[in-house]
Coordinates of C-alpha atoms in Angstrom, one line a residue:
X265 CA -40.1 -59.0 -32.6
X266 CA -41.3 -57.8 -35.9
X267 CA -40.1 -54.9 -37.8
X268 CA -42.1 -52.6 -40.3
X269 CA -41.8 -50.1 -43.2
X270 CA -44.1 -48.5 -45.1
X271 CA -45.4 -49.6 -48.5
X272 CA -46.3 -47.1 -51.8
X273 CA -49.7 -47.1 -50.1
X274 CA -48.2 -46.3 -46.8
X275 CA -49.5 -49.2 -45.0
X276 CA -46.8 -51.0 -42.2
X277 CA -45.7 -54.3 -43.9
X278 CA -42.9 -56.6 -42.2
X279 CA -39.7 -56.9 -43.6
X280 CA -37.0 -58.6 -41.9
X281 CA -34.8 -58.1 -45.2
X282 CA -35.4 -54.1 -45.3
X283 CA -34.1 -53.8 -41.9
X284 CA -31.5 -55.9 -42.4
X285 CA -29.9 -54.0 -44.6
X286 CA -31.1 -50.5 -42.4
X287 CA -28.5 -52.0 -39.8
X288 CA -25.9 -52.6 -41.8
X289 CA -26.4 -49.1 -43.2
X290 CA -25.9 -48.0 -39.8
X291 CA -23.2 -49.9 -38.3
X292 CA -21.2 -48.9 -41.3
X293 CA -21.9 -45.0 -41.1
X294 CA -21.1 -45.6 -37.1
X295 CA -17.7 -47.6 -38.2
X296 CA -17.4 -45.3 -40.6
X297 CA -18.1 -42.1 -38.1
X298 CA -16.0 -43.6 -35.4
X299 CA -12.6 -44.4 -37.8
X300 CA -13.2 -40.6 -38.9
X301 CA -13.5 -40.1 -34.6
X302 CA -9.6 -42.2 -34.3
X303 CA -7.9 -40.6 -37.1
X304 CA -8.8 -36.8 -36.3
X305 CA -9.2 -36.7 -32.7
X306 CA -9.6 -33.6 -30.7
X307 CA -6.6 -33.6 -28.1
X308 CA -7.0 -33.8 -24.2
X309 CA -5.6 -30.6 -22.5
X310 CA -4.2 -30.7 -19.1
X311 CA -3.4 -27.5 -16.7
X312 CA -1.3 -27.8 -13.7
X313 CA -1.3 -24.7 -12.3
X314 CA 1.0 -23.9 -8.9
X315 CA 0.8 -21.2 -6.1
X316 CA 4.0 -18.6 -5.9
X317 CA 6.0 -21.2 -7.7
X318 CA 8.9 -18.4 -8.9
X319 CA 11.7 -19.4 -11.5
X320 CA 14.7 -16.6 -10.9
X321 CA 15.1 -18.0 -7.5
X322 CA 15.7 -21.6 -7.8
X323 CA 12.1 -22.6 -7.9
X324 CA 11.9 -25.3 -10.2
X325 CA 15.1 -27.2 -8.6
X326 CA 13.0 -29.6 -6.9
X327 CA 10.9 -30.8 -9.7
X328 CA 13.1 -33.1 -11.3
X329 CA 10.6 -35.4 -12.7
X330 CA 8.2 -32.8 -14.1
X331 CA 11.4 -31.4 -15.9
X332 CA 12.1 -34.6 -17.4
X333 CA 8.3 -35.3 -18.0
X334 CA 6.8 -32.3 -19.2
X335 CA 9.5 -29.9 -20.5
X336 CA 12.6 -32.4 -21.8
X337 CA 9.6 -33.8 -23.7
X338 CA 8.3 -30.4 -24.9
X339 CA 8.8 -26.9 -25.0
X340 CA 10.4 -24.2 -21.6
X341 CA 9.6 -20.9 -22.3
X342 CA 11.8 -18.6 -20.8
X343 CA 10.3 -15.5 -20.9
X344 CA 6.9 -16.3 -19.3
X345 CA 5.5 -13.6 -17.4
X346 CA 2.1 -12.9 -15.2
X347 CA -0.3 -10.0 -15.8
X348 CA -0.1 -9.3 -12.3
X349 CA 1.8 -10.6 -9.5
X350 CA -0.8 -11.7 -6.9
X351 CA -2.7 -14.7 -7.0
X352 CA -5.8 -13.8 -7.6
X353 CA -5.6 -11.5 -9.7
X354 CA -3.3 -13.9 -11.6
X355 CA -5.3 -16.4 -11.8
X356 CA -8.6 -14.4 -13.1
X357 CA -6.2 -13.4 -16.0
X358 CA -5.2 -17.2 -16.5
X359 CA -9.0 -18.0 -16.3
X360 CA -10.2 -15.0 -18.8
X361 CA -7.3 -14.2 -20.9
X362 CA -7.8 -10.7 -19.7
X363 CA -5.5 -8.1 -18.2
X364 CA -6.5 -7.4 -14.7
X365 CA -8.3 -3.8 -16.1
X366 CA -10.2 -6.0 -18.0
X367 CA -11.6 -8.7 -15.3
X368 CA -11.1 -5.7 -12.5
X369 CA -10.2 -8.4 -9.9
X370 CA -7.3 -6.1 -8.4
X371 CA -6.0 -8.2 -5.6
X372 CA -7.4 -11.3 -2.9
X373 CA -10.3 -9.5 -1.1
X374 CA -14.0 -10.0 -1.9
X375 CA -14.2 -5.8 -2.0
X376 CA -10.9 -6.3 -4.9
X377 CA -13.9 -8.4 -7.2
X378 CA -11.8 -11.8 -6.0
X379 CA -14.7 -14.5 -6.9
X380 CA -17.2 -11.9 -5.6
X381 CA -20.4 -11.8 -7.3
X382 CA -19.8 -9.8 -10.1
X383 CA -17.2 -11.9 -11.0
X384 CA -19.1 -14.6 -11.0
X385 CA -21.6 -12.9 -12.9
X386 CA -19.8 -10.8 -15.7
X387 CA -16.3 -12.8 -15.3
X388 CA -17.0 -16.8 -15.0
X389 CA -19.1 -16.7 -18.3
X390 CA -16.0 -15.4 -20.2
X391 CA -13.4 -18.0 -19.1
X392 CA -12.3 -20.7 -21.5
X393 CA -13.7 -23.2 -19.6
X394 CA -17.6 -21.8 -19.7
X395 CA -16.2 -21.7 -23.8
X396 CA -15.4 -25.0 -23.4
X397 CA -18.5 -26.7 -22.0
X398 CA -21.0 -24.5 -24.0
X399 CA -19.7 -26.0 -26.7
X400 CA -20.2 -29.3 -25.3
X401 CA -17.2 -30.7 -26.8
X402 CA -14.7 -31.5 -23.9
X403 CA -15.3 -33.0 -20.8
X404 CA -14.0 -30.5 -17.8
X405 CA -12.7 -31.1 -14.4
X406 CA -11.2 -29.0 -11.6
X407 CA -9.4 -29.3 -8.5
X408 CA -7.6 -27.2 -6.1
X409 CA -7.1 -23.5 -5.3
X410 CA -9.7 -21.4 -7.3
X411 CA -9.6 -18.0 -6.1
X412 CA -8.7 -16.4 -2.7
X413 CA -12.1 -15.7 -1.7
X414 CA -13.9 -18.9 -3.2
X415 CA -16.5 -20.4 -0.7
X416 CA -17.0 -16.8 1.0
X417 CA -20.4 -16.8 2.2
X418 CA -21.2 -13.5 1.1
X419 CA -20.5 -14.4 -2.6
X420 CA -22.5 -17.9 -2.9
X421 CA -20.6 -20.2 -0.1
X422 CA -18.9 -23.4 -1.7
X423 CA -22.4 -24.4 -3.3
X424 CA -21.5 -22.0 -6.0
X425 CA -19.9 -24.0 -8.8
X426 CA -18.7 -22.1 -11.6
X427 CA -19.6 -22.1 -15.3
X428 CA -17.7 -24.0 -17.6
X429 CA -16.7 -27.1 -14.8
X430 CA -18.6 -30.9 -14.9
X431 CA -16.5 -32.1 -11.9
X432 CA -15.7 -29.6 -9.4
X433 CA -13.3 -30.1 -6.4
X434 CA -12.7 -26.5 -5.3
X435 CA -10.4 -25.2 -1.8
X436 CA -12.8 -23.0 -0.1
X437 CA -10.2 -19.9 0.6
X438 CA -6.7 -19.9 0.1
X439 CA -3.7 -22.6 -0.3
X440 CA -3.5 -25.2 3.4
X441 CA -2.5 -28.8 3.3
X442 CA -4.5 -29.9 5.8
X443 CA -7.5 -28.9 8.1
X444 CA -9.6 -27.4 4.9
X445 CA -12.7 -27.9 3.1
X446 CA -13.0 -28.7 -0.5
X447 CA -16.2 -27.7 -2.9
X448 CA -17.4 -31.4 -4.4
X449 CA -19.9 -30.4 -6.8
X450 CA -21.2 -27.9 -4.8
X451 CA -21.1 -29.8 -1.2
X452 CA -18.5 -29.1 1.3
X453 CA -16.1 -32.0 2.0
X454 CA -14.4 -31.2 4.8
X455 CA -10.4 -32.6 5.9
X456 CA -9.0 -32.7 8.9
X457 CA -5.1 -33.6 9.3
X458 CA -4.2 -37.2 9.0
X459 CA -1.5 -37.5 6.1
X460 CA -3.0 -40.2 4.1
X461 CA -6.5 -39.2 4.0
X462 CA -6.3 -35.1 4.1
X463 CA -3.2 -34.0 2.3
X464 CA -3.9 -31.7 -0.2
X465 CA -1.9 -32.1 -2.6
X466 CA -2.1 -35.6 -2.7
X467 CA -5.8 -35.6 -2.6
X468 CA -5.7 -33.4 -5.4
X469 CA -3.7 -36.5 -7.3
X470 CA -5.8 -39.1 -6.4
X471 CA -8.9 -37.0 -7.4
X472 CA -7.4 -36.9 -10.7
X473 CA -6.3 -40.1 -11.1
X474 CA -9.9 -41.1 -10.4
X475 CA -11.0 -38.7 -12.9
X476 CA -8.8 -39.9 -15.5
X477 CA -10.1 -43.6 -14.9
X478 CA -13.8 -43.1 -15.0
X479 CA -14.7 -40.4 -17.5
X480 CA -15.8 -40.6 -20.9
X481 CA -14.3 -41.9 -23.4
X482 CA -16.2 -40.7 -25.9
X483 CA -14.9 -36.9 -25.9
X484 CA -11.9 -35.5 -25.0
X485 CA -11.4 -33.6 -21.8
X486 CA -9.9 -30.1 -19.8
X487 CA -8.2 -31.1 -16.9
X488 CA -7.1 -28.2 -14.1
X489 CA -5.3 -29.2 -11.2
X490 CA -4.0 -26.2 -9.0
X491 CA -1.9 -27.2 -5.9
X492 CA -1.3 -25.2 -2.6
X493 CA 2.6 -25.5 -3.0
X494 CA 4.7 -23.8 -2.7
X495 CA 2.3 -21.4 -1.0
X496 CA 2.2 -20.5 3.1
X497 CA 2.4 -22.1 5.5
X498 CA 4.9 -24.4 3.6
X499 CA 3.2 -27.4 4.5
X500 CA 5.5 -30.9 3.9
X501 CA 4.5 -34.3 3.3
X502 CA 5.8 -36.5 6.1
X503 CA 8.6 -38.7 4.0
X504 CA 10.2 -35.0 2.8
X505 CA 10.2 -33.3 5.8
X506 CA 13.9 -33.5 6.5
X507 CA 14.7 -32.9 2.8
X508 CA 17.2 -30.5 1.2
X509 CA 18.7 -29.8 5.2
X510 CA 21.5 -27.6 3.8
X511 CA 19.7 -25.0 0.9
X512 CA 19.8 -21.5 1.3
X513 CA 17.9 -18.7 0.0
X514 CA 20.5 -18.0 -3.4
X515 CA 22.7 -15.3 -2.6
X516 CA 22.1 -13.6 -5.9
X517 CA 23.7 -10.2 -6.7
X518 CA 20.4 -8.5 -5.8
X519 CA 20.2 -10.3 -2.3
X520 CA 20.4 -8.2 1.2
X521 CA 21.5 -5.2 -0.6
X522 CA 19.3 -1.8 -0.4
X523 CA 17.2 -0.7 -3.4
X524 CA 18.6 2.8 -3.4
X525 CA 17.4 4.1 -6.5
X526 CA 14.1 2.2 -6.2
X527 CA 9.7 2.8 -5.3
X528 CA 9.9 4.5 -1.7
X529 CA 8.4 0.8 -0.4
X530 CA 11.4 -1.2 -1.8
X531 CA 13.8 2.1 -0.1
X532 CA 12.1 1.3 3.2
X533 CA 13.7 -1.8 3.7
X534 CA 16.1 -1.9 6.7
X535 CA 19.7 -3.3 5.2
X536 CA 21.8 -5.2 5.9
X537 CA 18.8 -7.8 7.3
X538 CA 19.6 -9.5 10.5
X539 CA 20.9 -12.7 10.9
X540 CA 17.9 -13.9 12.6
X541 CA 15.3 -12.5 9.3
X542 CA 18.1 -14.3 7.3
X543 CA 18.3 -17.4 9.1
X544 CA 14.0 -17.1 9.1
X545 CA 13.5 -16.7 5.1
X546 CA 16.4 -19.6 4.5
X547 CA 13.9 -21.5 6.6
X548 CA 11.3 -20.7 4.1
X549 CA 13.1 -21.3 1.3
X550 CA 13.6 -25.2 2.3
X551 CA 10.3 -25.7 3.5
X552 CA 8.7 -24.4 -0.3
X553 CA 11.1 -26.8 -2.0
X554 CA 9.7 -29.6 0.4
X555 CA 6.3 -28.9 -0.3
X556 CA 7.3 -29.3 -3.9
X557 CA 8.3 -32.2 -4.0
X558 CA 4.6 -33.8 -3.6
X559 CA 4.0 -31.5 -6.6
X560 CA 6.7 -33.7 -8.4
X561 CA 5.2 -36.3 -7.2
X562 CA 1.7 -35.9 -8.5
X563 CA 3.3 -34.6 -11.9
X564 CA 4.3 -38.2 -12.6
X565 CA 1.2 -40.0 -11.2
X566 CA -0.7 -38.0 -14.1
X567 CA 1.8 -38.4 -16.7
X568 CA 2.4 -41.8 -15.6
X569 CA -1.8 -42.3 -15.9
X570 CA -2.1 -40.8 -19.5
X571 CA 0.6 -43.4 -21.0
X572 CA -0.8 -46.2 -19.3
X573 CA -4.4 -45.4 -20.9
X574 CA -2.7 -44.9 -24.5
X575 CA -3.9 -40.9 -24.1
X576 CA -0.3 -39.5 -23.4
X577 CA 0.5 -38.8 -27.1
X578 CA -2.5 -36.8 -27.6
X579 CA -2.5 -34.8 -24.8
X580 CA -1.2 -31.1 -24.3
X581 CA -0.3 -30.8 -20.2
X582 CA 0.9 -27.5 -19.7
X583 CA 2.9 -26.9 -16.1
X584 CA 2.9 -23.1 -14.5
X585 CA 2.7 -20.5 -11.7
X586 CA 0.5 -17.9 -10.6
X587 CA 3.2 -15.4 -9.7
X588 CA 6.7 -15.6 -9.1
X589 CA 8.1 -15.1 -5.3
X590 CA 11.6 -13.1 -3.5
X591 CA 13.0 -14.2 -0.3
X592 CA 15.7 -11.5 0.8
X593 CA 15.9 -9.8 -2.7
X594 CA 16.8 -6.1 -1.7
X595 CA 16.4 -7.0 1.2
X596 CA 12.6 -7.9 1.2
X597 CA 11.8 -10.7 3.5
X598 CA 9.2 -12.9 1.6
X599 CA 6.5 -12.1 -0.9
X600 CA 5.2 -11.3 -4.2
X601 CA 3.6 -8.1 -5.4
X602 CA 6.5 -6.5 -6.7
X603 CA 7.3 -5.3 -10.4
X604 CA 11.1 -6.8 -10.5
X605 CA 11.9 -10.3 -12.4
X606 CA 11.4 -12.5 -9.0
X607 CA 7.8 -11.8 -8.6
X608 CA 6.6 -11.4 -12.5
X609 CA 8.5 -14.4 -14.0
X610 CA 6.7 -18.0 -14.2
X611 CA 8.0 -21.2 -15.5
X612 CA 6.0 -22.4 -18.2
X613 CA 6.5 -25.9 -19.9
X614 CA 4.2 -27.6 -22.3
X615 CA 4.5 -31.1 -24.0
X616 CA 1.7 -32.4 -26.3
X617 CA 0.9 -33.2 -30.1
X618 CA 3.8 -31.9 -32.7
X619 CA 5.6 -30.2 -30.2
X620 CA 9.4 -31.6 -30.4
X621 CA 10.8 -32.9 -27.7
X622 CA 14.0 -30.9 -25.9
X623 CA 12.7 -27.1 -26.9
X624 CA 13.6 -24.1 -25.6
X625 CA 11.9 -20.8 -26.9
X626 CA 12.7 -16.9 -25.2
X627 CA 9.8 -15.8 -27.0
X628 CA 7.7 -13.6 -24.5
X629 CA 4.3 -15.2 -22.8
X630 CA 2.1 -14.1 -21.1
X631 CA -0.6 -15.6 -18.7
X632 CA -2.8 -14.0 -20.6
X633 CA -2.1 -16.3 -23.2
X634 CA -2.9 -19.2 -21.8
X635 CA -7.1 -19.2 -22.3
X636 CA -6.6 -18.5 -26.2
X637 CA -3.8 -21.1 -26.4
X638 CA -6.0 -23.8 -24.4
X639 CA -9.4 -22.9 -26.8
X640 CA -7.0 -22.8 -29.7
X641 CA -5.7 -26.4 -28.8
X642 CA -9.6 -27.3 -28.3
X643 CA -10.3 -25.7 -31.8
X644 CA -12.3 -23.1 -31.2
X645 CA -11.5 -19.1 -32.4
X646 CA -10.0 -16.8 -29.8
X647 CA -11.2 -13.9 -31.9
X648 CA -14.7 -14.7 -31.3
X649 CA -13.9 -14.3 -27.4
X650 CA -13.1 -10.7 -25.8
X651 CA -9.5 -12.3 -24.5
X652 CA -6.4 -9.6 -24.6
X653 CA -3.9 -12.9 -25.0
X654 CA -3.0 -14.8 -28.1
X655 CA -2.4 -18.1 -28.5
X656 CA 1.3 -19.6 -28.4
X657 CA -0.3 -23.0 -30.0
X658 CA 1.9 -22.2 -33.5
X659 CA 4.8 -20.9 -32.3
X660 CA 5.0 -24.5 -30.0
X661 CA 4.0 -26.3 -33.3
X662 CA 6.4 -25.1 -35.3
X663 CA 3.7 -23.7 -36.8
X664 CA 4.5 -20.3 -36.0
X665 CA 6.3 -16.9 -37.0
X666 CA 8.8 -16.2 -34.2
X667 CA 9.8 -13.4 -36.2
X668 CA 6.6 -11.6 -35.6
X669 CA 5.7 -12.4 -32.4
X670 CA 4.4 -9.7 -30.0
X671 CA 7.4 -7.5 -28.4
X672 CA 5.8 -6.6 -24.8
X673 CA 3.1 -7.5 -22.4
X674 CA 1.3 -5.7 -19.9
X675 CA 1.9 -5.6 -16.1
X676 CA -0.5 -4.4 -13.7
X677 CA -0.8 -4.3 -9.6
X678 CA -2.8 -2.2 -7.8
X679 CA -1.3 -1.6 -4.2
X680 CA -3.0 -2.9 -0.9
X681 CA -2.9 -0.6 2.5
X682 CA -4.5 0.5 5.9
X683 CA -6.2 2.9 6.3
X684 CA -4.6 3.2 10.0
X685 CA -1.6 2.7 11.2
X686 CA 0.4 -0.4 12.4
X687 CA 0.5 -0.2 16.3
X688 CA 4.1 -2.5 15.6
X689 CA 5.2 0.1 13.3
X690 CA 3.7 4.0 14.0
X691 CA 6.3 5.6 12.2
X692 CA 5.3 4.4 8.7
X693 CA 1.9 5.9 9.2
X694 CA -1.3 4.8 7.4
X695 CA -1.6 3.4 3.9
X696 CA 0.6 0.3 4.4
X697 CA 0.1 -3.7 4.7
X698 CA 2.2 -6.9 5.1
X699 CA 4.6 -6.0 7.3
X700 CA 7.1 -8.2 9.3
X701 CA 8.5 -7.7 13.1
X702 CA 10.7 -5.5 12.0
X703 CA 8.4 -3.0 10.0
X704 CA 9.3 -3.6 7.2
X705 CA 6.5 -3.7 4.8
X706 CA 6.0 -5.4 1.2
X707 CA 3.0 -3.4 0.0
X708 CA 1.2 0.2 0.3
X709 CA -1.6 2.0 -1.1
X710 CA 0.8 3.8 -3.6
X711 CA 2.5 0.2 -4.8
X712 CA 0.1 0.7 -7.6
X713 CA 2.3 0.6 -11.0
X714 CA 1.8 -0.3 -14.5
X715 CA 4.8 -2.2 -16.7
X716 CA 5.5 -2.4 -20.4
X717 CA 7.6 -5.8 -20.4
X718 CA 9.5 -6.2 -24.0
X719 CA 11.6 -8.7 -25.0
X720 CA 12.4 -8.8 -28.6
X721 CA 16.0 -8.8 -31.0
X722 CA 16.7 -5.2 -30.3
X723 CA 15.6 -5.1 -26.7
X724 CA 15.0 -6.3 -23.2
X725 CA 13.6 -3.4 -21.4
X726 CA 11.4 -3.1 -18.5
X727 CA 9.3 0.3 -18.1
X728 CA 7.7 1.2 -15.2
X729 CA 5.2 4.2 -13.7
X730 CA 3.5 4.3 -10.0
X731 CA 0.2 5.8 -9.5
X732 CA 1.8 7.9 -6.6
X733 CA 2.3 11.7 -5.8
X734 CA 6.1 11.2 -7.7
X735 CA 5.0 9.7 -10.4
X736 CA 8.3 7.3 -9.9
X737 CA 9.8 5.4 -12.9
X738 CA 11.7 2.7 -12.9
X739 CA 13.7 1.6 -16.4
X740 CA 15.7 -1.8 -16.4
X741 CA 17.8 -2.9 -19.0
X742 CA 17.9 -6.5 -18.2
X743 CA 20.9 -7.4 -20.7
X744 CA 23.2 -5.6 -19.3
X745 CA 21.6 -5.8 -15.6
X746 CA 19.5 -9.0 -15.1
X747 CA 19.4 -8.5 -11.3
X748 CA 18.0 -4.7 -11.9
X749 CA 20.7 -3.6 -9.8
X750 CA 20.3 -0.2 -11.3
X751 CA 17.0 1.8 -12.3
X752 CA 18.2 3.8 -15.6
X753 CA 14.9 6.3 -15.8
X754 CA 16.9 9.6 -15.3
X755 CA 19.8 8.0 -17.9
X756 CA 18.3 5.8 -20.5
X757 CA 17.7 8.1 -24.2
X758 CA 14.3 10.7 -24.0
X759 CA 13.1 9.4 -26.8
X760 CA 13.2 5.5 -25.9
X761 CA 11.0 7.2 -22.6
X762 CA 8.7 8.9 -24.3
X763 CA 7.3 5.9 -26.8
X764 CA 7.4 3.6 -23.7
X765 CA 4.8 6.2 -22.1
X766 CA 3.1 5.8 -25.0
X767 CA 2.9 2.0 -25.1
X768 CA 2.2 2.2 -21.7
X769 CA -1.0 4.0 -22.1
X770 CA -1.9 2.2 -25.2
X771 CA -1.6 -1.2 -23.1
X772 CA -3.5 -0.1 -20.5
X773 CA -6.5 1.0 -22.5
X774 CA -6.4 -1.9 -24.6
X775 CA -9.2 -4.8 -24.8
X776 CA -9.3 -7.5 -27.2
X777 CA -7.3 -7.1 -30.4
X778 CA -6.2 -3.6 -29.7
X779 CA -4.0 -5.0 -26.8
X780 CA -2.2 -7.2 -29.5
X781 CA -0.9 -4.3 -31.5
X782 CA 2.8 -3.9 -32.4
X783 CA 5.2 -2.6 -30.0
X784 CA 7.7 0.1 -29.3
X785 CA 10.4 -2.7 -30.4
X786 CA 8.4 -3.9 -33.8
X787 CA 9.4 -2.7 -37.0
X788 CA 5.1 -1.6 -37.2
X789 CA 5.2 0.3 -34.2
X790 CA 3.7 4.2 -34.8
X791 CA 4.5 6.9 -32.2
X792 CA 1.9 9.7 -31.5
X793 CA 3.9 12.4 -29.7
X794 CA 1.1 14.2 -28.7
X795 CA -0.1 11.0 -26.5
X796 CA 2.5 11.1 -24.1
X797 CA 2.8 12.1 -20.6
X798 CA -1.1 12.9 -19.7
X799 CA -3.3 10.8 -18.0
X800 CA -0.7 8.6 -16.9
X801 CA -3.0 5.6 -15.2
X802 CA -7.0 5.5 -16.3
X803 CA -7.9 3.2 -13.3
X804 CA -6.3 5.7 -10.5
X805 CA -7.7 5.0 -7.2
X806 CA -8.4 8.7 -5.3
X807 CA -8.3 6.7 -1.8
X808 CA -4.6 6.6 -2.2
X809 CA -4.3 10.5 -2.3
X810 CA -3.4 10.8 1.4
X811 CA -0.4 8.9 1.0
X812 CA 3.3 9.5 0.3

């Protein structure tokens, strides 16, 4: 072969010696590129994200190894709190940073924006992974539960695959271990029930074990892995089906008692519960730890993965929930969708790069912060997104001021109903949903509230309106009450009322920056008197009107 360069006269003469020394120019600016690559390299992010995994309940008790693996050998946060506790609402606030008035997804029906189309056309552009793979820096790879309504035929089927995702292993619908059909790419795959080929959340391991093993080298990558557990219908793998025989639903102060001073729905509930609605949700309760247990399992297959490939030390795997869960607390059977510590509060845990081992921190999180944090950790700037959340990366780090971190966070539910009546239950009338045998009900039309959520030196408050024909408030000091035994709105100062209005509102007009402002709590907080008590909730919904 010979090789050419051009002369003063621009004629193509051979010489072997000139490209000689062209390669060695090269390999050393690719040595030279690649040592630069080693010493300063971007780190892999990993998301592990499970379904109505609560903490105030005794939910993480099963997870023994992702304790050990992920939070003894990083960071708990304490305080972690959703944006709204239903899944998919949740989850489009995990997804966008955005407060659910923000996104607009209000609960898990196509008609409630759950990954219906304009989601998926004004929504899935804004979410840190479509920042992530415009940028074409990291690698990204999903697998598990999406949204409620992904795969719905009237919103693009399971050939839609979402912006932002190179490998896409999506559950069409909601959270089963077996008999369900996954997105590959953007062609169904469908499972039936044998154990070792079709359960869920073992599939969802050994996808991303296989992901781990083949990808590129080359960049770094954003792993999601979202599991079914602890979710309905409580699923176990074979080997932990007769595991924990003897747990009970904690008998916490707030268990089986009757939520006198509470939302008319939460009053509704008939108490004492029988012994048979006991003896049904301490079923439950064993059956969610079971299903955990896998979840434990695939925790350590990944962690266990990354140190075997040498990526362990420069990768951030962050562990969560969508929304919390209750099993008997006033005397609710089993849910979510309530505003009280059970249903709001997540585990979060987080080990990666500089984070010291053994940490706890009660700063307040919320899911909102989890996008910001994740582009933060990938380098990019969260204030070139529209994200309400801010990133936690420094405050992890050490890098952080914990004395001015935000005071409050946001949290928003709009209730669900029917618009008839339960034939099980006539008496309640119209304008409820999710009720058990014996009617009692865990949502309604008019379970549509808004919470400020502070947690700071001076204060751990709780501050809650409904959009209903009462305009009910619930107040919670959680020092002195951490079961919210007692609602304190007709006792608690006028003046401590009055500027949690006026956060309220503030939070729930807020986009971007604005809903990073100080609150009631910090020392920069201003109060506009004239703000308070009108237009209590923006977003009301008139359809609600007929109801109590």
């Amino acid at each position: 072969m010979a090789f050419f360069v051009f002369n003063s006269a621009s004629k193509m003469v051979s010489s072997p010696l000139v490209i000689l020394g062209f390669i060695l120019i090269c390999v050393t600016l690719h040595c030279n590129s690649l040592a630069e690559a080693k010493a300063n390299p971007r780190p892999n992010i990993v998301l592990i994200l499970t379904d109505d995994l609560d903490v105030s309940i005794g939910g993480m008790m099963p997870l023994v190894k992702t304790k050990k693996l992920i939070g003894d050998a990083g960071i708990t946060f304490t305080n972690a709190f959703v944006a709204s506790p239903l899944c998919c609402p949740s989850r489009a606030s995990i997804l966008t940073g955005k407060y659910p008035h923000n996104h607009h997804v209000v609960n898990n029906t196509l008609e409630g924006n759950c990954s219906s189309t304009a989601w998926q056309k004004t929504q899935e552009p804004e979410t840190f992974s479509a920042f992530l793979q415009k940028h074409g820096t990291y690698q990204t790879f999903f697998a598990g539960k999406y949204l409620n309504e992904y795969g719905s035929k009237k919103a693009g089927g399971v050939e839609h695959v979402p912006l932002g995702w190179d490998h896409w292993f999506a559950l069409e619908s909601n959270s089963k271990y077996y008999n369900y059909t996954l997105s590959v790419n953007g062609r169904a795959q469908r499972h039936g029930q044998n154990y070792s080929e079709d359960y869920l959340t073992d599939v969802l391991a050994n996808i991303s074990i296989d992901f781990l093993e083949n990808k590129s080298n080359r960049r770094p990558f954003f792993m999601m892995v979202s599991t079914p557990a602890p979710h309905s219908p409580w699923t176990a793998a074979p080997q932990y089906e007769s595991s924990f025989p003897n747990v009970k639903a904690p008998r916490d102060p707030n268990f089986n008692i009757h939520g006198k001073d509470k939302h008319w729905l939460i009053r509704q509930a008939k108490t004492p519960m029988t012994n048979s609605s006991v003896e049904f949700l301490d079923n439950a309760y064993r059956k969610r730890w079971r299903t955990l247990l896998s979840v434990d399992d695939l925790v350590e297959k990944v962690v266990r993965k990354l140190e075997v490939s040498g990526e362990l030390s420069n990768t951030y795997i962050i562990f969560t929930s969508d929304n919390g869960y209750h099993t008997g607390q006033f005397s609710l059977p089993m849910d979510k969708r309530q505003l009280y510590e059970f249903d709001i509060r997540v585990p979060l845990l987080v080990r990666g790069p500089y984070i010291k081992p053994n940490q706890t921190s009660p700063l307040l999180i919320a899911n909102v912060d989890l996008g910001p944090t994740i582009l933060d950790i990938a380098g990019y700037n969260v204030n070139e997104t529209q994200m309400d959340g801010m990133s936690f990366l420094p405050i992890m780090t050490g890098k952080g001021n914990s004395s001015t971190w935000r005071s409050d966070v946001l949290v928003e539910y709009e209730g669900e109903g029917s618009n008839i009546s339960d034939p099980a239950c006539p008496l309640l009338g119209p304008g409820v949903s999710e009720c058990f045998p014996d009617c009692v009900c865990e949502d309604s039309y008019n379970n549509t509230y808004a919470c400020v959520r502070t947690v700071s030196q001076a204060a751990n408050l709780q501050y809650c309106e409904f959009d209903d024909n009462e305009v009910f408030v619930e107040v919670y000091n959680l020092t002195a009450d951490p079961f919210q035994l007692s609602n304190i709105a007709k006792s608690i100062d006028q003046e401590v009322l009055e500027k949690m209005n006026h956060r309220l509102m503030m939070l729930q007009s807020c986009s971007g920056r604005s809903c990073r402002t100080p609150g009631v709590y910090d020392s920069q907080f201003r109060f506009d008197p004239q703000l308070m008590f009108s237009s209590l909730v923006p977003h009301r919904n008139k359809r609600r009107q007929m109801l109590k």
